C-alpha cells in the first residue's frame, strides 16, 4: 500500500494558519498603492525634467523606468486589493502578500538598475519569486511540479542574461548598463552577436515564446491573482529587456530580422493554440503567448516604443480577463455563436473599417507611410482590425443595422486610442536609444507579411477545422507538463 491519496480520496486543505486579523494584507496593499503614487510623481518629474536622473553606475530613472514603474505598481495594487478577498482564509496568506510585494519591488529595481550585477540579480530574483507564486499551494504535488518547471526556465533565462552581460562587461571594461550601451559601437561584432543571442533568448524564455511556452501553460496551479500578475506584468519583461538594450541592435539587420521571424512565429503559433482550447485559463495562456510574440515582433521591426505601448494595453486587458475568469467559468451553458454569414454589407463594413483603422493608425503614428518596416506594423493593425470587426459583428446581439453602424465607430475609436497611447509612450521614452528606429524593408518582412495574411485567411475561412491531424498536433503542443495537471476535482476539493 502507498501513503499517496487514491483518486477517489479528497485531499483536504489544512485550516488557515494565518490569523484573520493579520495586518500584512492591509499594510502591503497600502504600501503598494503608495508606491503607485510615488511612481506617478516620478513619471511627472521625469517628463518635466526631460532628462534621466539617478546615481551613476547604480541606478538610473528615465522615461522607460518611469512608465514601467507606473504600470507595474498599478497592476500590483489591483492584485493586492483583489487578493484581500480572493485569498481570505488561505493559510499562507502572509507569505503570499510578502512575495507579491517583494516581486513589485524587484521589478522596479530591475527596471532602474544601471549596474549589471544589480540588473542580473533582479532578473533572477524576479523569476524565483514568480516560480514560488506558481507553487503557492505547496500541498499540491502538481503545484510543486509547476514551480519546478517554471524555476528551471527562469534559471536558464537568468544564466543566458548573465552570459550576455558578462561578455559585454569584458569587452567594454565597464560594469554599468549605461556605460556598456555607450560603448556598444566599439564592441567587436562577434562579441555583439554573442551578447545579442543571449539577450534575445533570455527575453524569449521570460515572455514564453515558442518553443519556451511550456512553463506558461504549466503555471495554471498559481492562484488567480498571481496569474494576473504574471500575464499582465512578468511576461512583459522580455520587451523591457530588449528595449533597454536596443542600442546593441543598431546596424544588425540580420539579428533584427531574426527577431521579427521569432516574434511572428510565436504570435501565429499562440493564436493557433488558442483555436483548440476549451479551458479558460489555457485560452488566456495561449493568448498571452500570441501577444508576447507580437510585442517581440515590434521590437524586431525597430519600434521599441510600440512594444512598450503594447505591453501597457496587454497588461490592462489580461489582468481584467484573469481577475474576471471566475465569472466566465460560472457561465457553463454553451451558447452557439451568432453568425449571419458573410453577407455583402458585413464584408464591406469589415473591409472599410480595416482600411480606415490602418489609415488612422498611420496618420496618428506615422507608421506605414514610408517604405520601411512600418508597413508590416500597419498591415498587422489592418488584419487585427478586420478580425475584431468581423468577430464583433458575428457575436453582437444588436440588430443588423445597429451593428453595421456602431461597430466601426467602436473599433476605430479603439485604434485611435492605441495610436494616442503609442505617441504618448514614444514622447515619454524619447530619450531612450532607438525608441523609434524603423528598419529597411527586406524580403524577411515581405515573407512575414505574407504569412500573416495567409494565417488570417486560414482562420477566417475555417481551414484549420478541415484537418484532424492539425487539430491533434496543436492540441498536443498546447499541453502543459504532465506532472502539473490536476487530473481530478478531488485533487483540489477543499470541502
Short mmCIF file of N, CA, C and O in Angstrom, two decimals, residues 64-187:
data_model
loop_
_atom_site.label_atom_id
_atom_site.label_comp_id
_atom_site.label_asym_id
_atom_site.label_seq_id
_atom_site.Cartn_x
_atom_site.Cartn_y
_atom_site.Cartn_z
N UNK A 64 11.57 55.34 -19.71
CA UNK A 64 11.21 53.93 -19.71
C UNK A 64 10.99 53.43 -18.28
O UNK A 64 10.01 52.73 -17.99
N UNK A 65 11.90 53.78 -17.39
CA UNK A 65 11.77 53.37 -15.99
C UNK A 65 10.48 53.89 -15.39
O UNK A 65 9.73 53.14 -14.74
N UNK A 66 10.19 55.17 -15.61
CA UNK A 66 9.01 55.78 -15.01
C UNK A 66 7.72 55.15 -15.53
O UNK A 66 6.79 54.88 -14.76
N UNK A 67 7.65 54.89 -16.84
CA UNK A 67 6.45 54.27 -17.41
C UNK A 67 6.23 52.88 -16.82
O UNK A 67 5.12 52.52 -16.41
N UNK A 68 7.28 52.08 -16.77
CA UNK A 68 7.16 50.72 -16.24
C UNK A 68 6.80 50.76 -14.76
O UNK A 68 5.98 49.95 -14.28
N UNK A 69 7.38 51.69 -14.00
CA UNK A 69 7.03 51.80 -12.59
C UNK A 69 5.54 52.05 -12.41
O UNK A 69 4.90 51.43 -11.56
N UNK A 70 4.99 52.98 -13.17
CA UNK A 70 3.56 53.30 -13.05
C UNK A 70 2.71 52.07 -13.38
O UNK A 70 1.77 51.73 -12.67
N UNK A 71 3.06 51.40 -14.48
CA UNK A 71 2.28 50.24 -14.92
C UNK A 71 2.36 49.11 -13.90
O UNK A 71 1.34 48.53 -13.51
N UNK A 72 3.57 48.80 -13.45
CA UNK A 72 3.76 47.67 -12.53
C UNK A 72 3.08 47.93 -11.19
O UNK A 72 2.39 47.05 -10.65
N UNK A 73 3.25 49.11 -10.64
CA UNK A 73 2.64 49.39 -9.33
C UNK A 73 1.12 49.45 -9.43
O UNK A 73 0.43 49.05 -8.48
N UNK A 74 0.59 49.92 -10.56
CA UNK A 74 -0.86 49.95 -10.71
C UNK A 74 -1.43 48.53 -10.75
O UNK A 74 -2.38 48.21 -10.03
N UNK A 75 -0.86 47.68 -11.60
CA UNK A 75 -1.35 46.31 -11.68
C UNK A 75 -1.15 45.58 -10.34
O UNK A 75 -2.02 44.81 -9.91
N UNK A 76 -0.02 45.82 -9.71
CA UNK A 76 0.24 45.18 -8.43
C UNK A 76 -0.76 45.66 -7.38
O UNK A 76 -1.22 44.87 -6.55
N UNK A 77 -1.11 46.94 -7.42
CA UNK A 77 -2.11 47.46 -6.49
C UNK A 77 -3.46 46.80 -6.68
O UNK A 77 -4.15 46.44 -5.72
N UNK A 78 -3.84 46.60 -7.95
CA UNK A 78 -5.10 45.92 -8.24
C UNK A 78 -5.06 44.49 -7.69
O UNK A 78 -6.02 44.00 -7.08
N UNK A 79 -3.94 43.80 -7.93
CA UNK A 79 -3.81 42.41 -7.46
C UNK A 79 -3.83 42.35 -5.94
O UNK A 79 -4.48 41.48 -5.34
N UNK A 80 -3.13 43.26 -5.29
CA UNK A 80 -3.14 43.30 -3.82
C UNK A 80 -4.56 43.49 -3.29
O UNK A 80 -5.00 42.79 -2.37
N UNK A 81 -5.27 44.45 -3.87
CA UNK A 81 -6.62 44.75 -3.39
C UNK A 81 -7.56 43.58 -3.66
O UNK A 81 -8.37 43.20 -2.80
N UNK A 82 -7.47 42.99 -4.84
CA UNK A 82 -8.31 41.86 -5.21
C UNK A 82 -8.05 40.66 -4.30
O UNK A 82 -8.99 39.95 -3.91
N UNK A 83 -6.80 40.46 -3.96
CA UNK A 83 -6.41 39.27 -3.19
C UNK A 83 -6.91 39.31 -1.76
O UNK A 83 -7.03 38.25 -1.11
N UNK A 84 -7.20 40.46 -1.23
CA UNK A 84 -7.64 40.55 0.17
C UNK A 84 -8.92 39.77 0.38
O UNK A 84 -9.15 39.22 1.46
N UNK A 85 -9.76 39.70 -0.65
CA UNK A 85 -10.97 38.89 -0.53
C UNK A 85 -10.75 37.51 -1.14
O UNK A 85 -11.17 36.51 -0.57
N UNK A 86 -10.12 37.48 -2.31
CA UNK A 86 -9.96 36.21 -3.01
C UNK A 86 -9.14 35.21 -2.19
O UNK A 86 -9.44 34.02 -2.16
N UNK A 87 -8.08 35.69 -1.54
CA UNK A 87 -7.18 34.80 -0.80
C UNK A 87 -7.53 34.72 0.69
O UNK A 87 -6.78 34.13 1.46
N UNK A 88 -8.63 35.32 1.09
CA UNK A 88 -9.00 35.32 2.51
C UNK A 88 -9.11 33.89 3.03
O UNK A 88 -9.74 33.03 2.41
N UNK A 89 -8.49 33.62 4.16
CA UNK A 89 -8.53 32.30 4.77
C UNK A 89 -7.42 31.38 4.33
O UNK A 89 -7.26 30.30 4.91
N UNK A 90 -6.64 31.79 3.33
CA UNK A 90 -5.51 30.96 2.89
C UNK A 90 -4.47 30.91 4.01
O UNK A 90 -4.12 31.93 4.60
N UNK A 91 -3.99 29.71 4.28
CA UNK A 91 -3.07 29.57 5.42
C UNK A 91 -1.71 30.17 5.16
O UNK A 91 -0.94 30.38 6.09
N UNK A 92 -1.39 30.42 3.88
CA UNK A 92 -0.11 31.06 3.55
C UNK A 92 -0.33 32.51 3.11
O UNK A 92 0.42 33.04 2.29
N UNK A 93 -1.37 33.13 3.63
CA UNK A 93 -1.74 34.47 3.16
C UNK A 93 -0.63 35.49 3.34
O UNK A 93 -0.32 36.25 2.43
N UNK A 94 -0.02 35.51 4.53
CA UNK A 94 1.05 36.49 4.77
C UNK A 94 2.22 36.27 3.82
O UNK A 94 2.80 37.23 3.29
N UNK A 95 2.59 35.00 3.60
CA UNK A 95 3.67 34.70 2.68
C UNK A 95 3.33 35.10 1.26
O UNK A 95 4.19 35.58 0.51
N UNK A 96 2.07 34.90 0.86
CA UNK A 96 1.63 35.30 -0.47
C UNK A 96 1.80 36.81 -0.67
O UNK A 96 2.34 37.27 -1.68
N UNK A 97 1.34 37.58 0.31
CA UNK A 97 1.46 39.03 0.20
C UNK A 97 2.91 39.48 0.24
O UNK A 97 3.30 40.43 -0.45
N UNK A 98 3.71 38.81 1.04
CA UNK A 98 5.13 39.16 1.10
C UNK A 98 5.78 38.95 -0.26
O UNK A 98 6.60 39.77 -0.70
N UNK A 99 5.41 37.87 -0.95
CA UNK A 99 6.03 37.58 -2.24
C UNK A 99 5.57 38.53 -3.34
O UNK A 99 6.38 38.98 -4.16
N UNK A 100 4.26 38.84 -3.39
CA UNK A 100 3.82 39.73 -4.47
C UNK A 100 4.32 41.16 -4.24
O UNK A 100 4.60 41.89 -5.19
N UNK A 101 4.45 41.56 -2.96
CA UNK A 101 5.00 42.89 -2.71
C UNK A 101 6.49 42.92 -3.03
O UNK A 101 6.99 43.87 -3.65
N UNK A 102 7.20 41.86 -2.64
CA UNK A 102 8.62 41.77 -2.98
C UNK A 102 8.82 41.72 -4.49
O UNK A 102 9.75 42.33 -5.03
N UNK A 103 7.94 41.01 -5.19
CA UNK A 103 8.02 40.95 -6.64
C UNK A 103 7.91 42.35 -7.24
O UNK A 103 8.66 42.71 -8.16
N UNK A 104 6.99 43.14 -6.72
CA UNK A 104 6.82 44.52 -7.21
C UNK A 104 8.10 45.32 -7.02
O UNK A 104 8.55 46.03 -7.94
N UNK A 105 8.70 45.22 -5.84
CA UNK A 105 9.93 45.96 -5.57
C UNK A 105 11.08 45.49 -6.47
O UNK A 105 11.87 46.32 -6.96
N UNK A 106 11.15 44.19 -6.71
CA UNK A 106 12.24 43.66 -7.54
C UNK A 106 12.10 44.11 -8.99
O UNK A 106 13.09 44.47 -9.63
N UNK A 107 10.87 44.12 -9.52
CA UNK A 107 10.67 44.59 -10.89
C UNK A 107 11.04 46.06 -11.00
O UNK A 107 11.67 46.49 -11.98
N UNK A 108 10.67 46.85 -10.02
CA UNK A 108 11.04 48.27 -10.03
C UNK A 108 12.56 48.43 -9.97
O UNK A 108 13.13 49.28 -10.66
N UNK A 109 13.22 47.59 -9.18
CA UNK A 109 14.68 47.63 -9.10
C UNK A 109 15.32 47.25 -10.42
O UNK A 109 16.26 47.91 -10.89
N UNK A 110 14.82 46.17 -11.04
CA UNK A 110 15.37 45.72 -12.31
C UNK A 110 15.25 46.79 -13.39
O UNK A 110 16.17 47.03 -14.16
N UNK A 111 14.11 47.47 -13.42
CA UNK A 111 13.88 48.48 -14.45
C UNK A 111 14.81 49.67 -14.30
O UNK A 111 15.21 50.27 -15.30
N UNK A 112 15.17 50.00 -13.06
CA UNK A 112 16.03 51.17 -12.83
C UNK A 112 17.50 50.81 -12.68
O UNK A 112 18.35 51.71 -12.64
N UNK A 113 17.82 49.52 -12.62
CA UNK A 113 19.20 49.12 -12.34
C UNK A 113 20.15 49.56 -13.45
O UNK A 113 19.88 49.36 -14.63
N UNK A 114 21.28 50.16 -13.05
CA UNK A 114 22.30 50.55 -14.01
C UNK A 114 23.56 49.69 -13.87
O UNK A 114 24.35 49.62 -14.79
N UNK A 115 23.74 49.07 -12.73
CA UNK A 115 24.87 48.15 -12.56
C UNK A 115 24.46 46.78 -13.07
O UNK A 115 23.38 46.28 -12.75
N UNK A 116 25.31 46.14 -13.86
CA UNK A 116 24.93 44.88 -14.49
C UNK A 116 24.64 43.79 -13.46
O UNK A 116 23.76 42.95 -13.67
N UNK A 117 25.38 43.81 -12.33
CA UNK A 117 25.13 42.80 -11.30
C UNK A 117 23.76 43.00 -10.67
O UNK A 117 23.03 42.03 -10.39
N UNK A 118 23.38 44.27 -10.43
CA UNK A 118 22.07 44.57 -9.87
C UNK A 118 20.97 44.20 -10.86
O UNK A 118 19.93 43.65 -10.48
N UNK A 119 21.21 44.47 -12.13
CA UNK A 119 20.23 44.14 -13.16
C UNK A 119 20.03 42.62 -13.25
O UNK A 119 18.90 42.13 -13.22
N UNK A 120 21.14 41.88 -13.35
CA UNK A 120 21.06 40.42 -13.46
C UNK A 120 20.47 39.80 -12.20
O UNK A 120 19.67 38.86 -12.26
N UNK A 121 20.88 40.32 -11.04
CA UNK A 121 20.35 39.79 -9.79
C UNK A 121 18.86 40.02 -9.64
O UNK A 121 18.12 39.15 -9.16
N UNK A 122 18.40 41.19 -10.08
CA UNK A 122 16.97 41.49 -10.03
C UNK A 122 16.20 40.59 -10.98
O UNK A 122 15.09 40.11 -10.66
N UNK A 123 16.77 40.35 -12.16
CA UNK A 123 16.13 39.47 -13.14
C UNK A 123 15.96 38.05 -12.57
O UNK A 123 14.90 37.44 -12.69
N UNK A 124 17.01 37.55 -11.92
CA UNK A 124 16.96 36.22 -11.32
C UNK A 124 15.94 36.18 -10.18
O UNK A 124 15.11 35.25 -10.11
N UNK A 125 15.98 37.15 -9.29
CA UNK A 125 15.07 37.18 -8.15
C UNK A 125 13.62 37.28 -8.60
O UNK A 125 12.73 36.65 -8.02
N UNK A 126 13.38 38.07 -9.64
CA UNK A 126 12.03 38.20 -10.19
C UNK A 126 11.49 36.83 -10.62
O UNK A 126 10.34 36.48 -10.32
N UNK A 127 12.32 36.06 -11.29
CA UNK A 127 11.91 34.74 -11.74
C UNK A 127 11.66 33.78 -10.59
O UNK A 127 10.69 33.02 -10.59
N UNK A 128 12.54 33.81 -9.60
CA UNK A 128 12.39 32.90 -8.46
C UNK A 128 11.13 33.21 -7.66
O UNK A 128 10.43 32.31 -7.17
N UNK A 129 10.82 34.50 -7.51
CA UNK A 129 9.60 34.88 -6.80
C UNK A 129 8.36 34.42 -7.56
O UNK A 129 7.39 33.93 -6.97
N UNK A 130 8.38 34.58 -8.88
CA UNK A 130 7.23 34.14 -9.67
C UNK A 130 7.07 32.63 -9.61
O UNK A 130 5.95 32.11 -9.51
N UNK A 131 8.18 31.89 -9.67
CA UNK A 131 8.10 30.43 -9.55
C UNK A 131 7.51 30.04 -8.20
O UNK A 131 6.72 29.08 -8.11
N UNK A 132 7.87 30.76 -7.16
CA UNK A 132 7.32 30.49 -5.84
C UNK A 132 5.82 30.74 -5.80
O UNK A 132 5.06 30.00 -5.16
N UNK A 133 5.36 31.79 -6.49
CA UNK A 133 3.93 32.07 -6.55
C UNK A 133 3.18 31.00 -7.34
O UNK A 133 2.05 30.64 -7.00
N UNK A 134 3.81 30.47 -8.38
CA UNK A 134 3.20 29.39 -9.16
C UNK A 134 2.96 28.17 -8.26
O UNK A 134 1.94 27.49 -8.36
N UNK A 135 3.89 27.90 -7.35
CA UNK A 135 3.76 26.76 -6.43
C UNK A 135 3.23 27.15 -5.08
O UNK A 135 3.55 26.50 -4.08
N UNK A 136 2.40 28.18 -5.03
CA UNK A 136 1.92 28.70 -3.74
C UNK A 136 1.24 27.63 -2.90
O UNK A 136 1.50 27.51 -1.70
N UNK A 137 0.36 26.83 -3.50
CA UNK A 137 -0.32 25.78 -2.74
C UNK A 137 0.60 24.57 -2.66
O UNK A 137 0.51 23.64 -3.46
N UNK A 138 1.51 24.60 -1.71
CA UNK A 138 2.60 23.62 -1.66
C UNK A 138 2.14 22.21 -1.30
O UNK A 138 2.90 21.26 -1.46
N UNK A 139 0.89 22.04 -0.85
CA UNK A 139 0.40 20.69 -0.57
C UNK A 139 -0.02 19.95 -1.84
O UNK A 139 -0.23 18.75 -1.81
N UNK A 140 -0.15 20.68 -2.95
CA UNK A 140 -0.48 20.05 -4.22
C UNK A 140 0.81 19.60 -4.90
O UNK A 140 1.67 20.44 -5.21
N UNK A 141 0.98 18.32 -5.19
CA UNK A 141 2.17 17.90 -5.94
C UNK A 141 2.23 18.55 -7.31
O UNK A 141 3.30 18.81 -7.84
N UNK A 142 1.05 18.84 -7.90
CA UNK A 142 1.03 19.49 -9.21
C UNK A 142 1.58 20.92 -9.13
O UNK A 142 2.28 21.38 -10.03
N UNK A 143 1.26 21.60 -8.04
CA UNK A 143 1.77 22.96 -7.86
C UNK A 143 3.28 22.95 -7.66
O UNK A 143 4.00 23.80 -8.20
N UNK A 144 3.78 21.98 -6.90
CA UNK A 144 5.22 21.89 -6.71
C UNK A 144 5.93 21.57 -8.03
O UNK A 144 7.00 22.11 -8.32
N UNK A 145 5.31 20.70 -8.84
CA UNK A 145 5.90 20.37 -10.15
C UNK A 145 5.89 21.59 -11.07
O UNK A 145 6.85 21.84 -11.81
N UNK A 146 4.81 22.37 -11.03
CA UNK A 146 4.73 23.58 -11.86
C UNK A 146 5.79 24.59 -11.44
O UNK A 146 6.41 25.25 -12.29
N UNK A 147 6.01 24.71 -10.14
CA UNK A 147 7.04 25.63 -9.65
C UNK A 147 8.42 25.18 -10.10
O UNK A 147 9.25 26.01 -10.50
N UNK A 148 8.68 23.88 -10.05
CA UNK A 148 9.98 23.37 -10.51
C UNK A 148 10.18 23.64 -12.00
O UNK A 148 11.26 24.04 -12.43
N UNK A 149 9.12 23.42 -12.79
CA UNK A 149 9.21 23.66 -14.23
C UNK A 149 9.52 25.13 -14.51
O UNK A 149 10.42 25.46 -15.29
N UNK A 150 8.76 26.02 -13.88
CA UNK A 150 8.99 27.45 -14.08
C UNK A 150 10.38 27.85 -13.62
O UNK A 150 11.08 28.62 -14.29
N UNK A 151 10.82 27.31 -12.49
CA UNK A 151 12.13 27.68 -11.94
C UNK A 151 13.25 27.29 -12.90
O UNK A 151 14.21 28.05 -13.08
N UNK A 152 13.14 26.12 -13.52
CA UNK A 152 14.19 25.71 -14.47
C UNK A 152 14.28 26.67 -15.64
O UNK A 152 15.37 27.04 -16.07
N UNK A 153 13.14 27.07 -16.15
CA UNK A 153 13.14 28.01 -17.27
C UNK A 153 13.73 29.36 -16.86
O UNK A 153 14.53 29.97 -17.59
N UNK A 154 13.33 29.83 -15.68
CA UNK A 154 13.80 31.15 -15.24
C UNK A 154 15.29 31.14 -14.91
O UNK A 154 15.99 32.14 -15.13
N UNK A 155 15.79 30.03 -14.40
CA UNK A 155 17.23 29.93 -14.16
C UNK A 155 17.98 29.94 -15.48
O UNK A 155 19.05 30.55 -15.60
N UNK A 156 17.43 29.26 -16.49
CA UNK A 156 18.07 29.27 -17.81
C UNK A 156 18.07 30.67 -18.39
O UNK A 156 19.08 31.12 -18.96
N UNK A 157 16.96 31.38 -18.24
CA UNK A 157 16.89 32.77 -18.73
C UNK A 157 17.92 33.64 -18.02
O UNK A 157 18.63 34.44 -18.66
N UNK A 158 18.02 33.49 -16.71
CA UNK A 158 18.99 34.29 -15.95
C UNK A 158 20.42 33.94 -16.33
O UNK A 158 21.29 34.83 -16.41
N UNK A 159 20.69 32.65 -16.57
CA UNK A 159 22.03 32.25 -16.99
C UNK A 159 22.40 32.84 -18.34
O UNK A 159 23.54 33.31 -18.53
N UNK A 160 21.46 32.83 -19.29
CA UNK A 160 21.73 33.41 -20.60
C UNK A 160 21.97 34.92 -20.50
O UNK A 160 22.88 35.45 -21.14
N UNK A 161 21.16 35.58 -19.68
CA UNK A 161 21.36 37.02 -19.50
C UNK A 161 22.72 37.30 -18.87
O UNK A 161 23.42 38.25 -19.27
N UNK A 162 23.12 36.49 -17.91
CA UNK A 162 24.43 36.68 -17.26
C UNK A 162 25.56 36.51 -18.27
O UNK A 162 26.56 37.25 -18.24
N UNK A 163 25.42 35.55 -19.18
CA UNK A 163 26.43 35.36 -20.22
C UNK A 163 26.53 36.59 -21.11
O UNK A 163 27.62 37.10 -21.39
N UNK A 164 25.36 37.07 -21.56
CA UNK A 164 25.35 38.25 -22.42
C UNK A 164 25.96 39.47 -21.75
O UNK A 164 26.79 40.18 -22.34
N UNK A 165 25.57 39.71 -20.51
CA UNK A 165 26.11 40.86 -19.78
C UNK A 165 27.59 40.67 -19.48
O UNK A 165 28.38 41.63 -19.53
N UNK A 166 27.96 39.43 -19.18
CA UNK A 166 29.37 39.16 -18.86
C UNK A 166 30.30 39.47 -20.02
O UNK A 166 31.35 40.10 -19.82
N UNK A 167 29.94 39.06 -21.22
CA UNK A 167 30.81 39.31 -22.36
C UNK A 167 30.85 40.80 -22.69
O UNK A 167 31.89 41.32 -23.14
N UNK A 168 29.76 41.50 -22.45
CA UNK A 168 29.75 42.95 -22.70
C UNK A 168 30.63 43.69 -21.70
O UNK A 168 31.36 44.62 -22.06
N UNK A 169 30.56 43.28 -20.44
CA UNK A 169 31.42 43.88 -19.41
C UNK A 169 32.89 43.61 -19.74
O UNK A 169 33.75 44.50 -19.64
N UNK A 170 33.19 42.38 -20.16
CA UNK A 170 34.56 42.03 -20.52
C UNK A 170 35.05 42.83 -21.72
O UNK A 170 36.20 43.29 -21.75
N UNK A 171 34.18 43.06 -22.69
CA UNK A 171 34.58 43.76 -23.92
C UNK A 171 34.71 45.26 -23.72
O UNK A 171 35.54 45.91 -24.37
N UNK A 172 33.87 45.84 -22.84
CA UNK A 172 33.88 47.29 -22.67
C UNK A 172 34.67 47.76 -21.46
O UNK A 172 35.05 48.94 -21.38
N UNK A 173 34.91 46.88 -20.50
CA UNK A 173 35.64 47.27 -19.31
C UNK A 173 34.83 48.11 -18.34
O UNK A 173 35.39 48.75 -17.44
N UNK A 174 33.50 48.13 -18.50
CA UNK A 174 32.65 48.88 -17.59
C UNK A 174 31.55 47.97 -17.07
O UNK A 174 31.11 47.05 -17.76
N UNK A 175 31.10 48.21 -15.84
CA UNK A 175 30.11 47.35 -15.22
C UNK A 175 28.74 48.01 -15.13
O UNK A 175 27.85 47.50 -14.45
N UNK A 176 28.55 49.12 -15.82
CA UNK A 176 27.25 49.79 -15.80
C UNK A 176 26.54 49.56 -17.14
O UNK A 176 27.18 49.50 -18.19
N UNK A 177 25.23 49.43 -17.08
CA UNK A 177 24.45 49.23 -18.31
C UNK A 177 24.60 50.43 -19.22
O UNK A 177 24.80 50.28 -20.44
N UNK A 178 24.52 51.63 -18.67
CA UNK A 178 24.65 52.84 -19.48
C UNK A 178 26.04 52.91 -20.12
O UNK A 178 26.19 53.31 -21.28
N UNK A 179 27.07 52.50 -19.38
CA UNK A 179 28.42 52.52 -19.93
C UNK A 179 28.58 51.50 -21.05
O UNK A 179 29.22 51.78 -22.08
N UNK A 180 28.01 50.33 -20.87
CA UNK A 180 28.06 49.30 -21.90
C UNK A 180 27.39 49.78 -23.18
O UNK A 180 27.93 49.63 -24.29
N UNK A 181 26.21 50.37 -23.04
CA UNK A 181 25.47 50.83 -24.21
C UNK A 181 26.18 52.00 -24.90
O UNK A 181 26.14 52.12 -26.13
N UNK A 182 26.82 52.84 -24.10
CA UNK A 182 27.54 53.98 -24.68
C UNK A 182 28.72 53.53 -25.52
O UNK A 182 29.14 54.22 -26.47
N UNK A 183 29.30 52.37 -25.19
CA UNK A 183 30.45 51.87 -25.92
C UNK A 183 30.09 50.72 -26.88
O UNK A 183 30.97 49.99 -27.33
N UNK A 184 28.81 50.58 -27.16
CA UNK A 184 28.36 49.46 -28.00
C UNK A 184 28.99 49.50 -29.38
O UNK A 184 29.30 48.45 -29.96
N UNK A 185 29.21 50.69 -29.91
CA UNK A 185 29.79 50.80 -31.25
C UNK A 185 31.22 50.26 -31.32
O UNK A 185 31.68 49.84 -32.37
N UNK A 186 31.93 50.29 -30.19
CA UNK A 186 33.31 49.84 -30.20
C UNK A 186 33.49 48.36 -29.90
O UNK A 186 34.63 47.87 -29.88
N UNK A 187 32.40 47.65 -29.68
CA UNK A 187 32.49 46.22 -29.38
C UNK A 187 32.56 45.43 -30.68
O UNK A 187 31.88 45.74 -31.66
#
